[in-house]
Coordinates of C-alpha atoms in Angstrom, one line a residue:
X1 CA -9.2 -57.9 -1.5
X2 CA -9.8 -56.2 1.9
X3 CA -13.3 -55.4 3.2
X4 CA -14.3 -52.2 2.7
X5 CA -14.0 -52.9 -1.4
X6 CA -16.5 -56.2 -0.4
X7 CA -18.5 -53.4 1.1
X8 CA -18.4 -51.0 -1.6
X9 CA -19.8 -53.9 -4.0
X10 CA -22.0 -54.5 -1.9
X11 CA -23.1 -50.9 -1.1
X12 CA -23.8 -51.0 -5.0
X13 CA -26.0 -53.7 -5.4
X14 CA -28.1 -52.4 -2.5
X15 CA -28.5 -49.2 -4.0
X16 CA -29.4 -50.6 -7.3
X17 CA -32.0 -53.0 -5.4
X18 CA -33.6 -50.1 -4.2
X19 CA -33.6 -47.7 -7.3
X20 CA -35.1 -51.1 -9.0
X21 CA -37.8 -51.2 -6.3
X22 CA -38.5 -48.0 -6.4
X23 CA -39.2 -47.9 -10.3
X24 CA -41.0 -50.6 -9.6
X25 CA -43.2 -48.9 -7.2
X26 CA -43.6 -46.0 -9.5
X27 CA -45.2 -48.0 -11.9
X28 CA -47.0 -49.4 -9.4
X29 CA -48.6 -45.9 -8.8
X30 CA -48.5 -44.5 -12.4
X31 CA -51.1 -47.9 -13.1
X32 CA -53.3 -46.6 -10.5
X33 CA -53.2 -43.0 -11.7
X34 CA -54.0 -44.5 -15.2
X35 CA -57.0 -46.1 -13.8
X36 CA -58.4 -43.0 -12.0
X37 CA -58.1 -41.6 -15.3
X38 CA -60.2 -44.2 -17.2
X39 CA -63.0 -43.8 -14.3
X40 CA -63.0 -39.9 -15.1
X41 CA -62.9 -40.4 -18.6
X42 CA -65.7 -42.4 -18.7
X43 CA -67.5 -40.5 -16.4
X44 CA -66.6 -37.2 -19.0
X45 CA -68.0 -38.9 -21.6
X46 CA -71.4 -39.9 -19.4
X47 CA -71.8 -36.8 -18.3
X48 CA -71.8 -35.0 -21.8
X49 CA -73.8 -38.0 -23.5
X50 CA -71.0 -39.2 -25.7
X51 CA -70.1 -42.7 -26.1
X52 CA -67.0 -44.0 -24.5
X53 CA -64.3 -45.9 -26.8
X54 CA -61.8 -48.1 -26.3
X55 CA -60.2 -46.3 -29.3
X56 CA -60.2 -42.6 -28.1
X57 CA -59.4 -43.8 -24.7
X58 CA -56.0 -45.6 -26.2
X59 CA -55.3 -42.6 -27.7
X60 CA -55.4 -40.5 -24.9
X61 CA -53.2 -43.4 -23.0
X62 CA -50.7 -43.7 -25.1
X63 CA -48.1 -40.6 -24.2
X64 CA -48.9 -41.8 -20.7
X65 CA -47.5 -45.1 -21.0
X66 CA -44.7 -44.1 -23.1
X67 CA -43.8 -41.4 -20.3
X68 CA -44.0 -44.7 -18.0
X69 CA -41.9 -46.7 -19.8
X70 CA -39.1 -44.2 -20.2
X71 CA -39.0 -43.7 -16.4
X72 CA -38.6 -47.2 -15.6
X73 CA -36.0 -48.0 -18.7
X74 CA -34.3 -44.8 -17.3
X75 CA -34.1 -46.0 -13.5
X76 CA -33.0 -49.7 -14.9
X77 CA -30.4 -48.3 -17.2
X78 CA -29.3 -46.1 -14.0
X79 CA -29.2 -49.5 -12.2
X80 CA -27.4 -51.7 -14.6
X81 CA -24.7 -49.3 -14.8
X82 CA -23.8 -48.8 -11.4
X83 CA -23.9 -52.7 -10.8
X84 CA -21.7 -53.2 -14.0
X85 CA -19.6 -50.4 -12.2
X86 CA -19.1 -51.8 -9.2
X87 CA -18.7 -55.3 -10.5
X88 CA -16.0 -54.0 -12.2
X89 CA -14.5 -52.2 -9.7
X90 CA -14.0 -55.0 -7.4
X91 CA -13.1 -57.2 -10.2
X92 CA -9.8 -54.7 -10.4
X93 CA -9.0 -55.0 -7.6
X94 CA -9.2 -58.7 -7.1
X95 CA -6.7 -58.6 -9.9
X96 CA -5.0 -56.3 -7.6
X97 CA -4.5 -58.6 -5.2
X98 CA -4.1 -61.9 -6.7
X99 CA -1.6 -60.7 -9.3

């Protein structure tokens, strides 16, 4: 196997690093919007004299987190695929080579 198909693999699993990092971070960020919105929901419900619950706010939450969760399953199937590419890839042409 020459180098650049070493470099290609390992072009892929770079890229794959970063798209997982970057999901990753997104999450990060989406738990901090979430949290911003739990202050002003409480502070909604203060300001009209209405009791805050851990029931309405999970409700409100929920389409949130399942808008989260999508984005990162879609970034990690994204990732898995382009590893499993690659993998495969240089795995032909090591047979290339060797056969």
């Amino acid at each position: 196997m020459n180098n650049s198909d070493y470099n290609k693999a390992e072009k892929a699993v770079n890229e794959t690093e970063n798209t997982l990092k970057n999901a990753a971070n997104d999450a990060k960020w989406k738990v901090n919007d979430l949290a911003d919105k739990a202050r002003d929901y409480i502070n909604e419900k203060r300001n009209s004299d209405e009791e805050a619950t851990q029931e309405d706010w999970l409700e409100r939450v929920k389409s949130n987190i399942s808008d989260t969760w999508d984005d990162i399953k879609d970034k990690a199937d994204e990732a898995w695929e382009k590893t499993k590419d690659a993998a495969e890839d240089v795995k032909a042409e090591w047979r290339k080579k060797t056969n």
